[in-house]
Short mmCIF file of C-alpha atoms in Angstrom, two decimals:
data_model
loop_
_atom_site.label_atom_id
_atom_site.label_comp_id
_atom_site.label_asym_id
_atom_site.label_seq_id
_atom_site.Cartn_x
_atom_site.Cartn_y
_atom_site.Cartn_z
CA MET T 45 59.21 98.15 215.78
CA PHE T 46 56.44 97.00 218.10
CA GLN T 47 55.01 93.87 216.39
CA LYS T 48 51.57 92.52 217.26
CA ASP T 49 51.52 88.94 218.47
CA MET T 50 47.96 87.74 218.05
CA LYS T 51 48.25 85.16 220.83
CA TYR T 52 47.48 88.07 223.15
CA SER T 53 44.03 88.39 221.63
CA LEU T 54 43.28 84.82 222.71
CA LEU T 55 44.81 85.42 226.13
CA LEU T 56 42.71 88.56 226.46
CA ASP T 57 39.60 86.46 225.80
CA PHE T 58 40.53 84.10 228.61
CA TYR T 59 42.00 86.44 231.19
CA GLY T 60 40.88 89.94 230.18
CA ASP T 61 38.42 90.25 233.06
CA ILE T 62 41.31 89.92 235.51
CA LEU T 63 43.05 93.01 234.09
CA SER T 64 42.05 96.47 235.25
CA GLU T 65 39.27 97.98 233.18
CA ARG T 66 41.66 100.54 231.67
CA LYS T 67 44.29 97.95 230.67
CA ARG T 68 41.61 95.65 229.27
CA GLU T 69 40.15 98.49 227.21
CA LEU T 70 43.50 99.68 225.81
CA THR T 71 44.74 96.17 225.09
CA GLY T 72 41.42 95.24 223.48
CA LEU T 73 41.61 98.27 221.21
CA TYR T 74 45.13 97.29 220.21
CA TYR T 75 44.63 93.57 219.62
CA ASN T 76 40.94 93.05 218.96
CA ASP T 77 40.12 96.28 217.13
CA ASP T 78 43.55 96.46 215.46
CA LEU T 79 44.08 100.14 216.25
CA SER T 80 47.56 101.63 216.29
CA LEU T 81 49.12 102.97 219.47
CA SER T 82 48.69 106.50 218.10
CA GLU T 83 45.00 105.94 217.35
CA ILE T 84 44.40 104.57 220.84
CA ALA T 85 46.30 107.49 222.36
CA GLU T 86 44.09 109.93 220.51
CA ILE T 87 40.90 108.13 221.59
CA SER T 88 41.93 107.66 225.20
CA GLY T 89 43.55 111.04 225.76
CA ILE T 90 46.89 109.67 226.92
CA SER T 91 50.27 109.65 225.24
CA ARG T 92 51.32 107.01 222.75
CA GLN T 93 54.01 105.92 225.20
CA GLY T 94 51.39 105.61 227.94
CA VAL T 95 49.33 103.33 225.72
CA ARG T 96 52.40 101.27 224.83
CA ASP T 97 53.34 100.90 228.51
CA ALA T 98 49.81 99.81 229.43
CA VAL T 99 49.71 97.27 226.59
CA LYS T 100 53.15 95.88 227.52
CA LYS T 101 52.11 95.53 231.18
CA SER T 102 48.91 93.82 230.11
CA GLU T 103 50.88 91.41 227.92
CA ALA T 104 53.11 90.53 230.87
CA GLU T 105 50.11 89.95 233.13
CA LEU T 106 48.36 87.82 230.50
CA LEU T 107 51.48 85.70 229.96
CA GLU T 108 51.89 85.23 233.70
CA LEU T 109 48.28 84.12 234.06
CA GLU T 110 48.63 81.69 231.16
CA GLU T 111 51.85 80.32 232.63
CA LYS T 112 50.11 79.67 235.95
CA LEU T 113 46.70 78.51 234.69
CA GLY T 114 47.29 77.28 231.14
CA LEU T 115 43.66 77.70 230.08
CA ALA T 116 44.34 79.05 226.59
CA GLY T 117 46.89 76.32 225.90
CA ARG T 118 44.49 73.61 227.00
CA TYR T 119 41.76 75.18 224.89
CA GLU T 120 43.97 75.12 221.79
CA GLU T 121 44.97 71.50 222.44
CA LEU T 122 41.32 70.51 222.84
CA ARG T 123 40.36 72.37 219.65
CA VAL T 124 43.04 70.53 217.66
CA GLN T 125 42.06 67.17 219.15
CA ILE T 126 38.39 67.71 218.31
CA THR T 127 39.28 68.69 214.76
CA ASN T 128 41.43 65.57 214.39
CA ILE T 129 38.78 63.28 215.85
CA SER T 130 36.13 64.81 213.62
CA SER T 131 38.32 64.27 210.54
CA GLU T 132 39.00 60.67 211.53
CA LEU T 133 35.31 59.99 212.05
CA LYS T 134 34.49 61.41 208.63
CA SER T 135 37.12 59.19 207.02
CA ILE T 136 35.73 55.96 208.51
CA GLN T 137 33.43 54.16 206.12
CA THR T 138 31.75 50.86 206.84
CA ALA T 139 29.35 48.65 204.93
CA ASP T 140 26.70 49.47 207.53
CA VAL T 141 24.71 52.57 206.51
CA ALA T 142 23.43 53.13 210.06
CA THR T 143 26.96 53.08 211.47
CA ASN T 144 28.13 55.56 208.82
CA ALA T 145 25.21 57.85 209.65
CA LYS T 146 26.07 57.71 213.38
CA LEU T 147 29.76 58.44 212.72
CA ASN T 148 28.81 61.40 210.54
CA SER T 149 26.40 62.63 213.21
CA ILE T 150 29.12 62.47 215.88
CA ALA T 151 31.57 64.30 213.60
CA LYS T 152 28.97 67.00 212.99
CA GLU T 153 28.30 67.43 216.71
CA LEU T 154 32.02 67.76 217.39
CA SER T 155 32.38 70.40 214.69
CA GLN T 156 29.52 72.39 216.22
CA LEU T 157 31.23 72.76 219.60
CA ASN T 158 32.51 76.18 218.43
CA LEU T 159 36.03 75.69 219.73
#
């Protein structure tokens, strides 16, 4: 059975504009809107196999772009690092109230980066 791998949703966010409009639309319906191949086929007026082929080609293109550019991977690494730094900052406690307030402020700013 054709299993959904949600990494493609992230890759679509990064590289979707590079795909053709049709592939981007079909792949977005599949991964972002969580529609089945049959539902997409009905909406788009093409066969289920046509939808599957377009999604598979999109997946291959997205993987190739990620392999060459690595933007999504770097994003995930940065997100994890920011989360770890924020946690470490929150765990540091000193006798100085002003220092604690500054550390908490920095941790809060990091958490608000929306990564």
